[in-house]
Amino acid sequence: MPEEAADHAARVARLQAQLVQAPEVRLAKRTSNLFRDRVKVRRPRLDVRDLDHVLAVDADAGYVDAEGMVPYDALTDACLVRGVMPAVVPELKSITLGGALAGVGIEATSFRHGLVHETVLEFDVLVGTGEVITAHPDGAHADLFYGFPNSYGTLGYALRVRARTIPVQPFVAVEHRRFNEAARFFEALAAACAGDADFVDAVVFDAGTLVLNVARFVAQAPYASDYTFERMYWRSLLERELDYLTVRDYIWRWDTDWFWCSKNVGAQHPLLRRLFGRARLNSRTYTKLMRLNSQLRLTPLLDRLRGWHRESVIQDVDIPLPRAPEFLDWYLREIGILPLWLCPIGATACADRFPLFPRQRALYVNFGFWDVKRTRQAYPPGHFNRAIERKVMELGGIKSLYSDSYFSRVEFDAAYGGAAYAALKARYDPQQRFADLYAKCVLRH
Ligand SMILES: Cc1cc2nc3c(=O)[nH]c(=O)nc-3n(C[C@H](O)[C@H](O)[C@H](O)COP(=O)(O)OP(=O)(O)OC[C@H]3O[C@@H](n4cnc5c(N)ncnc54)[C@H](O)[C@@H]3O)c2cc1C
């Protein structure tokens, strides 16, 4: 057995032994992109921090095999040296392969390849019984293969994942097409998804400024723009119609400024930006600062002193394309946190096979918005997040569960495959070693 495989097997055996000792567990990871303050529950932690190795990249066969806690920047670098990339690479460098599989991942190739879990070929899961099961689309554990996405670590932990790769070229040419009204913008977005682009996403700056980004791999480029230090990618969308980046810089174009959220830690102020320096301008730094702020409750105190009522609204919601203009119109009127990231998700062959993240085999638009809603008027806790949930359900959409949720149990089970989940939980975690999905994602346990 090659050394890497032997080391992997030893790490897995150690985790199995640790799990069966404990009546219940939770993960001990290096990083997390979960955005909800969790109720402090004393659960032994399963130390998976060293399960972050890339095991194999087979560019000809079109897949990469890696351990579940490998962060996407390390995974992508291991692929790029062989002329490929994972078919869908979420924007934030610290997101892990297993976390994107269990927690749903998306990026600008999703219009063609779907969500991260729709690009996965097989994976090994440490389930509640202590067994390690290999899940394939067919065979004895096909229910786990299709039931694992959006389970948020409550059915088991993905220890090894095999995901599809796609060939790359050294550079990416990106067009920024500007629109001043939504109807023509959504028509162009649909047309771009039906065309030969390699990447499609968009940003809404306000009701009259909507920028569609259509990008393609190219072998050569007259120049390569650098947005890893002084300049900011999000601003370039309003300054340029055409741009060229190296493929690696294109993949991480949003990480340097956490889309545009680096403003919340002052990193867009020229002097502070220099103090941060190139090495610290990234989502890992900002996540640490945001967690520190959340512990110290600094900005809530400042807002209260200024007479602001606040609600954190950090969400990604997926809306079927035909209802997307309606959602945008409602969102701009009722929520209005801007800019807004839009990312189309294609009608892949398996799109409708995942019971815990149910969607039609059709084109959807992901709307991502991450900030605080400040008002002079006081509202009940979760008022705006609750309104978003109702609107998403009304429009036949679905919401990611990495942040705050206020669904009732009945609504949650209807929206996220409650019956299928109960059957999976009974089969793969009969002793309830892992938390329950509703308790974890809504009750914050
Ligand atoms: C501001 C912001 C922007 C975001 N933007 C995007 C985006 O553009 N694209 C995108 O795809 N996603 C985005 N996300 C969501 C993010 O992808 C998900 O939250 C994802 O689950 C995080 O993965 P992680 O590896 O950081 O896992 P964590 O945050 O550590 O874990 C997420 C959940 O998955 C479980 N989990 C983690 N690893 C495993 C494993 N190996 N096996 C089983 N369960 C596991 C954990 O228990 C936890 O419940 C964003 C999140 C935030 C906060």
PDB file of C-alpha atoms in Angstrom, residues 26-257:
ATOM      1  CA  ARG A  26     -18.555  17.035  17.567  1.00  0.00           C
ATOM      2  CA  LEU A  27     -15.723  18.050  15.205  1.00  0.00           C
ATOM      3  CA  ALA A  28     -12.432  19.661  16.253  1.00  0.00           C
ATOM      4  CA  LYS A  29     -11.401  21.466  13.028  1.00  0.00           C
ATOM      5  CA  ARG A  30      -8.761  24.148  12.236  1.00  0.00           C
ATOM      6  CA  THR A  31     -11.299  26.524  10.676  1.00  0.00           C
ATOM      7  CA  SER A  32     -15.089  26.855  10.199  1.00  0.00           C
ATOM      8  CA  ASN A  33     -17.323  28.970   7.995  1.00  0.00           C
ATOM      9  CA  LEU A  34     -20.407  28.385  10.056  1.00  0.00           C
ATOM     10  CA  PHE A  35     -22.012  31.725  10.889  1.00  0.00           C
ATOM     11  CA  ARG A  36     -24.284  31.200  13.867  1.00  0.00           C
ATOM     12  CA  ASP A  37     -23.457  31.597  17.544  1.00  0.00           C
ATOM     13  CA  ARG A  38     -23.884  28.066  18.872  1.00  0.00           C
ATOM     14  CA  VAL A  39     -25.318  27.155  22.268  1.00  0.00           C
ATOM     15  CA  LYS A  40     -22.400  25.911  24.387  1.00  0.00           C
ATOM     16  CA  VAL A  41     -22.887  22.108  24.618  1.00  0.00           C
ATOM     17  CA  ARG A  42     -20.246  19.909  26.246  1.00  0.00           C
ATOM     18  CA  ARG A  43     -19.514  17.214  23.619  1.00  0.00           C
ATOM     19  CA  PRO A  44     -16.174  15.414  23.270  1.00  0.00           C
ATOM     20  CA  ARG A  45     -14.417  16.642  20.127  1.00  0.00           C
ATOM     21  CA  LEU A  46     -13.211  14.317  17.408  1.00  0.00           C
ATOM     22  CA  ASP A  47      -9.800  15.681  16.401  1.00  0.00           C
ATOM     23  CA  VAL A  48      -9.809  15.622  12.600  1.00  0.00           C
ATOM     24  CA  ARG A  49      -7.284  18.427  12.094  1.00  0.00           C
ATOM     25  CA  ASP A  50      -4.636  16.209  10.456  1.00  0.00           C
ATOM     26  CA  LEU A  51      -7.102  14.724   7.960  1.00  0.00           C
ATOM     27  CA  ASP A  52      -6.121  17.389   5.417  1.00  0.00           C
ATOM     28  CA  HIS A  53      -4.060  15.548   2.782  1.00  0.00           C
ATOM     29  CA  VAL A  54      -4.551  15.293  -0.959  1.00  0.00           C
ATOM     30  CA  LEU A  55      -4.283  11.553  -1.727  1.00  0.00           C
ATOM     31  CA  ALA A  56      -4.259  11.469  -5.543  1.00  0.00           C
ATOM     32  CA  VAL A  57      -4.911  13.627  -8.619  1.00  0.00           C
ATOM     33  CA  ASP A  58      -5.690  11.714 -11.840  1.00  0.00           C
ATOM     34  CA  ALA A  59      -5.938  14.412 -14.498  1.00  0.00           C
ATOM     35  CA  ASP A  60      -6.622  11.907 -17.294  1.00  0.00           C
ATOM     36  CA  ALA A  61      -9.457  10.186 -15.436  1.00  0.00           C
ATOM     37  CA  GLY A  62     -10.674  13.585 -14.251  1.00  0.00           C
ATOM     38  CA  TYR A  63     -10.759  13.255 -10.473  1.00  0.00           C
ATOM     39  CA  VAL A  64      -9.020  14.206  -7.265  1.00  0.00           C
ATOM     40  CA  ASP A  65      -9.031  12.069  -4.115  1.00  0.00           C
ATOM     41  CA  ALA A  66      -8.541  13.937  -0.844  1.00  0.00           C
ATOM     42  CA  GLU A  67      -9.174  13.765   2.873  1.00  0.00           C
ATOM     43  CA  GLY A  68     -12.301  15.476   4.152  1.00  0.00           C
ATOM     44  CA  MET A  69     -10.657  18.373   5.983  1.00  0.00           C
ATOM     45  CA  VAL A  70      -8.406  19.494   3.130  1.00  0.00           C
ATOM     46  CA  PRO A  71      -8.980  23.231   2.574  1.00  0.00           C
ATOM     47  CA  TYR A  72      -9.800  24.240  -0.989  1.00  0.00           C
ATOM     48  CA  ASP A  73      -6.648  26.343  -1.468  1.00  0.00           C
ATOM     49  CA  ALA A  74      -4.395  23.321  -0.813  1.00  0.00           C
ATOM     50  CA  LEU A  75      -6.687  21.047  -2.870  1.00  0.00           C
ATOM     51  CA  THR A  76      -6.723  23.461  -5.802  1.00  0.00           C
ATOM     52  CA  ASP A  77      -2.944  23.962  -5.762  1.00  0.00           C
ATOM     53  CA  ALA A  78      -2.440  20.179  -5.889  1.00  0.00           C
ATOM     54  CA  CYS A  79      -4.701  20.071  -8.962  1.00  0.00           C
ATOM     55  CA  LEU A  80      -3.369  23.159 -10.780  1.00  0.00           C
ATOM     56  CA  VAL A  81       0.169  21.740 -10.986  1.00  0.00           C
ATOM     57  CA  ARG A  82      -1.392  18.912 -13.063  1.00  0.00           C
ATOM     58  CA  GLY A  83      -3.366  21.255 -15.340  1.00  0.00           C
ATOM     59  CA  VAL A  84      -6.777  20.711 -13.727  1.00  0.00           C
ATOM     60  CA  MET A  85      -8.997  22.190 -11.002  1.00  0.00           C
ATOM     61  CA  PRO A  86     -11.857  20.709  -8.922  1.00  0.00           C
ATOM     62  CA  ALA A  87     -15.027  21.207 -11.019  1.00  0.00           C
ATOM     63  CA  VAL A  88     -16.525  23.560  -8.386  1.00  0.00           C
ATOM     64  CA  VAL A  89     -14.229  25.541  -6.017  1.00  0.00           C
ATOM     65  CA  PRO A  90     -16.093  27.639  -3.388  1.00  0.00           C
ATOM     66  CA  GLU A  91     -14.644  31.167  -3.073  1.00  0.00           C
ATOM     67  CA  LEU A  92     -13.217  31.038   0.405  1.00  0.00           C
ATOM     68  CA  LYS A  93      -9.810  29.367   0.774  1.00  0.00           C
ATOM     69  CA  SER A  94     -10.550  27.823   4.184  1.00  0.00           C
ATOM     70  CA  ILE A  95     -13.716  25.991   3.107  1.00  0.00           C
ATOM     71  CA  THR A  96     -12.899  22.281   3.179  1.00  0.00           C
ATOM     72  CA  LEU A  97     -13.890  19.577   0.694  1.00  0.00           C
ATOM     73  CA  GLY A  98     -15.891  17.679   3.339  1.00  0.00           C
ATOM     74  CA  GLY A  99     -17.469  20.895   4.641  1.00  0.00           C
ATOM     75  CA  ALA A 100     -18.633  21.881   1.142  1.00  0.00           C
ATOM     76  CA  LEU A 101     -20.014  18.356   0.611  1.00  0.00           C
ATOM     77  CA  ALA A 102     -21.868  18.304   3.943  1.00  0.00           C
ATOM     78  CA  GLY A 103     -22.736  22.022   3.945  1.00  0.00           C
ATOM     79  CA  VAL A 104     -23.345  22.727   0.222  1.00  0.00           C
ATOM     80  CA  GLY A 105     -20.836  24.603  -1.897  1.00  0.00           C
ATOM     81  CA  ILE A 106     -21.184  26.791  -5.000  1.00  0.00           C
ATOM     82  CA  GLU A 107     -19.084  28.881  -7.396  1.00  0.00           C
ATOM     83  CA  ALA A 108     -19.071  30.371 -10.903  1.00  0.00           C
ATOM     84  CA  THR A 109     -18.740  26.964 -12.621  1.00  0.00           C
ATOM     85  CA  SER A 110     -21.972  25.819 -10.965  1.00  0.00           C
ATOM     86  CA  PHE A 111     -24.083  26.909 -13.952  1.00  0.00           C
ATOM     87  CA  ARG A 112     -22.495  23.942 -15.766  1.00  0.00           C
ATOM     88  CA  HIS A 113     -21.444  21.536 -12.970  1.00  0.00           C
ATOM     89  CA  GLY A 114     -24.051  22.221 -10.266  1.00  0.00           C
ATOM     90  CA  LEU A 115     -23.265  22.357  -6.544  1.00  0.00           C
ATOM     91  CA  VAL A 116     -20.123  20.751  -5.062  1.00  0.00           C
ATOM     92  CA  HIS A 117     -21.994  17.575  -4.089  1.00  0.00           C
ATOM     93  CA  GLU A 118     -23.156  17.158  -7.710  1.00  0.00           C
ATOM     94  CA  THR A 119     -19.477  16.824  -8.738  1.00  0.00           C
ATOM     95  CA  VAL A 120     -18.601  14.158  -6.162  1.00  0.00           C
ATOM     96  CA  LEU A 121     -18.049  10.571  -7.414  1.00  0.00           C
ATOM     97  CA  GLU A 122     -17.727   8.705  -4.081  1.00  0.00           C
ATOM     98  CA  PHE A 123     -16.745   9.272  -0.447  1.00  0.00           C
ATOM     99  CA  ASP A 124     -15.906   7.435   2.778  1.00  0.00           C
ATOM    100  CA  VAL A 125     -17.993   8.342   5.814  1.00  0.00           C
ATOM    101  CA  LEU A 126     -17.323   7.573   9.466  1.00  0.00           C
ATOM    102  CA  VAL A 127     -20.897   6.954  10.619  1.00  0.00           C
ATOM    103  CA  GLY A 128     -22.359   6.835  14.119  1.00  0.00           C
ATOM    104  CA  THR A 129     -21.911   3.077  14.452  1.00  0.00           C
ATOM    105  CA  GLY A 130     -18.127   3.565  14.099  1.00  0.00           C
ATOM    106  CA  GLU A 131     -18.038   1.920  10.660  1.00  0.00           C
ATOM    107  CA  VAL A 132     -16.391   3.632   7.695  1.00  0.00           C
ATOM    108  CA  ILE A 133     -18.736   3.293   4.718  1.00  0.00           C
ATOM    109  CA  THR A 134     -17.885   4.045   1.084  1.00  0.00           C
ATOM    110  CA  ALA A 135     -20.888   5.716  -0.527  1.00  0.00           C
ATOM    111  CA  HIS A 136     -21.429   5.457  -4.285  1.00  0.00           C
ATOM    112  CA  PRO A 137     -24.353   6.686  -6.451  1.00  0.00           C
ATOM    113  CA  ASP A 138     -25.467   3.067  -6.769  1.00  0.00           C
ATOM    114  CA  GLY A 139     -25.003   0.079  -4.501  1.00  0.00           C
ATOM    115  CA  ALA A 140     -25.858  -0.694  -0.850  1.00  0.00           C
ATOM    116  CA  HIS A 141     -25.256   2.845   0.432  1.00  0.00           C
ATOM    117  CA  ALA A 142     -26.689   4.960  -2.398  1.00  0.00           C
ATOM    118  CA  ASP A 143     -29.121   6.407   0.202  1.00  0.00           C
ATOM    119  CA  LEU A 144     -26.136   7.855   2.092  1.00  0.00           C
ATOM    120  CA  PHE A 145     -24.485   9.071  -1.148  1.00  0.00           C
ATOM    121  CA  TYR A 146     -27.570  11.147  -1.997  1.00  0.00           C
ATOM    122  CA  GLY A 147     -28.616  11.837   1.632  1.00  0.00           C
ATOM    123  CA  PHE A 148     -25.275  13.178   2.934  1.00  0.00           C
ATOM    124  CA  PRO A 149     -25.230  16.645   1.275  1.00  0.00           C
ATOM    125  CA  ASN A 150     -26.711  19.264   3.618  1.00  0.00           C
ATOM    126  CA  SER A 151     -26.498  16.869   6.602  1.00  0.00           C
ATOM    127  CA  TYR A 152     -24.030  19.190   8.353  1.00  0.00           C
ATOM    128  CA  GLY A 153     -22.073  16.421  10.081  1.00  0.00           C
ATOM    129  CA  THR A 154     -25.175  14.871  11.680  1.00  0.00           C
ATOM    130  CA  LEU A 155     -25.042  11.557   9.755  1.00  0.00           C
ATOM    131  CA  GLY A 156     -21.272  11.115   9.924  1.00  0.00           C
ATOM    132  CA  TYR A 157     -17.994  12.659   8.799  1.00  0.00           C
ATOM    133  CA  ALA A 158     -16.591  12.475   5.263  1.00  0.00           C
ATOM    134  CA  LEU A 159     -13.015  11.265   5.723  1.00  0.00           C
ATOM    135  CA  ARG A 160     -12.126  10.834   2.014  1.00  0.00           C
ATOM    136  CA  VAL A 161     -13.863  12.389  -0.983  1.00  0.00           C
ATOM    137  CA  ARG A 162     -13.348  11.759  -4.721  1.00  0.00           C
ATOM    138  CA  ALA A 163     -14.447  14.785  -6.751  1.00  0.00           C
ATOM    139  CA  ARG A 164     -14.451  15.506 -10.459  1.00  0.00           C
ATOM    140  CA  THR A 165     -11.793  17.796 -11.952  1.00  0.00           C
ATOM    141  CA  ILE A 166     -11.856  19.888 -15.138  1.00  0.00           C
ATOM    142  CA  PRO A 167      -8.922  20.942 -17.363  1.00  0.00           C
ATOM    143  CA  VAL A 168      -7.667  24.519 -17.010  1.00  0.00           C
ATOM    144  CA  GLN A 169      -5.648  27.006 -19.045  1.00  0.00           C
ATOM    145  CA  PRO A 170      -3.063  29.416 -17.541  1.00  0.00           C
ATOM    146  CA  PHE A 171      -5.283  32.486 -17.687  1.00  0.00           C
ATOM    147  CA  VAL A 172      -8.921  33.569 -17.472  1.00  0.00           C
ATOM    148  CA  ALA A 173     -10.436  36.398 -19.537  1.00  0.00           C
ATOM    149  CA  VAL A 174     -13.416  37.957 -17.722  1.00  0.00           C
ATOM    150  CA  GLU A 175     -15.983  40.291 -19.228  1.00  0.00           C
ATOM    151  CA  HIS A 176     -17.977  42.603 -16.934  1.00  0.00           C
ATOM    152  CA  ARG A 177     -21.264  43.367 -18.746  1.00  0.00           C
ATOM    153  CA  ARG A 178     -23.215  46.206 -17.089  1.00  0.00           C
ATOM    154  CA  PHE A 179     -27.011  46.531 -17.047  1.00  0.00           C
ATOM    155  CA  ASN A 180     -29.251  49.268 -15.664  1.00  0.00           C
ATOM    156  CA  GLU A 181     -32.407  47.177 -15.345  1.00  0.00           C
ATOM    157  CA  ALA A 182     -33.153  43.665 -14.054  1.00  0.00           C
ATOM    158  CA  ALA A 183     -35.217  42.157 -16.901  1.00  0.00           C
ATOM    159  CA  ARG A 184     -32.468  42.473 -19.559  1.00  0.00           C
ATOM    160  CA  PHE A 185     -29.887  41.454 -16.934  1.00  0.00           C
ATOM    161  CA  PHE A 186     -31.627  38.134 -16.156  1.00  0.00           C
ATOM    162  CA  GLU A 187     -32.140  37.450 -19.899  1.00  0.00           C
ATOM    163  CA  ALA A 188     -28.408  37.937 -20.443  1.00  0.00           C
ATOM    164  CA  LEU A 189     -27.588  35.731 -17.443  1.00  0.00           C
ATOM    165  CA  ALA A 190     -29.731  32.901 -18.851  1.00  0.00           C
ATOM    166  CA  ALA A 191     -28.122  33.342 -22.287  1.00  0.00           C
ATOM    167  CA  ALA A 192     -24.618  33.252 -20.785  1.00  0.00           C
ATOM    168  CA  CYS A 193     -25.479  29.971 -18.993  1.00  0.00           C
ATOM    169  CA  ALA A 194     -26.570  28.483 -22.344  1.00  0.00           C
ATOM    170  CA  GLY A 195     -23.360  29.632 -24.069  1.00  0.00           C
ATOM    171  CA  ASP A 196     -19.719  28.449 -24.069  1.00  0.00           C
ATOM    172  CA  ALA A 197     -18.486  30.356 -21.044  1.00  0.00           C
ATOM    173  CA  ASP A 198     -16.442  28.554 -18.371  1.00  0.00           C
ATOM    174  CA  PHE A 199     -17.524  30.794 -15.463  1.00  0.00           C
ATOM    175  CA  VAL A 200     -20.664  32.891 -14.823  1.00  0.00           C
ATOM    176  CA  ASP A 201     -21.489  34.991 -11.742  1.00  0.00           C
ATOM    177  CA  ALA A 202     -22.770  38.510 -11.120  1.00  0.00           C
ATOM    178  CA  VAL A 203     -23.003  41.394  -8.665  1.00  0.00           C
ATOM    179  CA  VAL A 204     -25.923  43.750  -8.029  1.00  0.00           C
ATOM    180  CA  PHE A 205     -24.604  47.073  -6.699  1.00  0.00           C
ATOM    181  CA  ASP A 206     -28.052  48.723  -6.741  1.00  0.00           C
ATOM    182  CA  ALA A 207     -31.354  48.518  -8.678  1.00  0.00           C
ATOM    183  CA  GLY A 208     -29.746  50.315 -11.657  1.00  0.00           C
ATOM    184  CA  THR A 209     -26.280  48.772 -11.570  1.00  0.00           C
ATOM    185  CA  LEU A 210     -26.176  45.034 -12.264  1.00  0.00           C
ATOM    186  CA  VAL A 211     -22.881  43.522 -13.507  1.00  0.00           C
ATOM    187  CA  LEU A 212     -22.804  40.097 -15.212  1.00  0.00           C
ATOM    188  CA  ASN A 213     -19.342  38.464 -15.182  1.00  0.00           C
ATOM    189  CA  VAL A 214     -18.773  36.021 -18.045  1.00  0.00           C
ATOM    190  CA  ALA A 215     -15.335  34.367 -18.074  1.00  0.00           C
ATOM    191  CA  ARG A 216     -13.360  31.874 -20.176  1.00  0.00           C
ATOM    192  CA  PHE A 217     -10.073  30.033 -19.916  1.00  0.00           C
ATOM    193  CA  VAL A 218      -7.402  31.422 -22.300  1.00  0.00           C
ATOM    194  CA  ALA A 219      -3.923  30.117 -23.131  1.00  0.00           C
ATOM    195  CA  GLN A 220      -2.343  33.586 -23.355  1.00  0.00           C
ATOM    196  CA  ALA A 221      -3.153  37.031 -21.946  1.00  0.00           C
ATOM    197  CA  PRO A 222      -1.839  40.534 -22.745  1.00  0.00           C
ATOM    198  CA  TYR A 223      -1.521  41.129 -18.971  1.00  0.00           C
ATOM    199  CA  ALA A 224      -2.646  39.640 -15.654  1.00  0.00           C
ATOM    200  CA  SER A 225      -4.296  41.916 -13.101  1.00  0.00           C
ATOM    201  CA  ASP A 226      -3.334  41.525  -9.434  1.00  0.00           C
ATOM    202  CA  TYR A 227      -6.093  41.948  -6.822  1.00  0.00           C
ATOM    203  CA  THR A 228      -4.179  40.292  -3.972  1.00  0.00           C
ATOM    204  CA  PHE A 229      -3.031  43.549  -2.335  1.00  0.00           C
ATOM    205  CA  GLU A 230      -3.766  47.225  -3.075  1.00  0.00           C
ATOM    206  CA  ARG A 231      -6.414  46.804  -5.737  1.00  0.00           C
ATOM    207  CA  MET A 232      -9.836  45.226  -5.052  1.00  0.00           C
ATOM    208  CA  TYR A 233     -11.512  42.820  -7.441  1.00  0.00           C
ATOM    209  CA  TRP A 234     -15.060  43.907  -6.567  1.00  0.00           C
ATOM    210  CA  ARG A 235     -14.268  47.516  -7.567  1.00  0.00           C
ATOM    211  CA  SER A 236     -12.829  46.390 -10.924  1.00  0.00           C
ATOM    212  CA  LEU A 237     -16.329  45.270 -11.938  1.00  0.00           C
ATOM    213  CA  LEU A 238     -17.358  48.951 -12.133  1.00  0.00           C
ATOM    214  CA  GLU A 239     -14.073  50.155 -13.671  1.00  0.00           C
ATOM    215  CA  ARG A 240     -13.391  47.644 -16.454  1.00  0.00           C
ATOM    216  CA  GLU A 241     -15.337  45.830 -19.217  1.00  0.00           C
ATOM    217  CA  LEU A 242     -12.602  43.233 -19.808  1.00  0.00           C
ATOM    218  CA  ASP A 243      -9.872  41.846 -17.563  1.00  0.00           C
ATOM    219  CA  TYR A 244      -7.328  39.027 -17.434  1.00  0.00           C
ATOM    220  CA  LEU A 245      -6.179  37.092 -14.364  1.00  0.00           C
ATOM    221  CA  THR A 246      -4.026  34.012 -13.851  1.00  0.00           C
ATOM    222  CA  VAL A 247      -6.274  30.984 -13.314  1.00  0.00           C
ATOM    223  CA  ARG A 248      -5.194  30.751  -9.636  1.00  0.00           C
ATOM    224  CA  ASP A 249      -5.901  34.443  -8.986  1.00  0.00           C
ATOM    225  CA  TYR A 250      -9.265  34.140 -10.760  1.00  0.00           C
ATOM    226  CA  ILE A 251     -10.260  31.183  -8.552  1.00  0.00           C
ATOM    227  CA  TRP A 252      -9.434  33.228  -5.410  1.00  0.00           C
ATOM    228  CA  ARG A 253     -10.632  36.613  -6.753  1.00  0.00           C
ATOM    229  CA  TRP A 254     -13.255  36.938  -3.992  1.00  0.00           C
ATOM    230  CA  ASP A 255     -11.154  35.624  -1.059  1.00  0.00           C
ATOM    231  CA  THR A 256      -8.793  38.635  -0.729  1.00  0.00           C
ATOM    232  CA  ASP A 257     -11.664  40.909   0.318  1.00  0.00           C
TER     233      ASP A 257
END
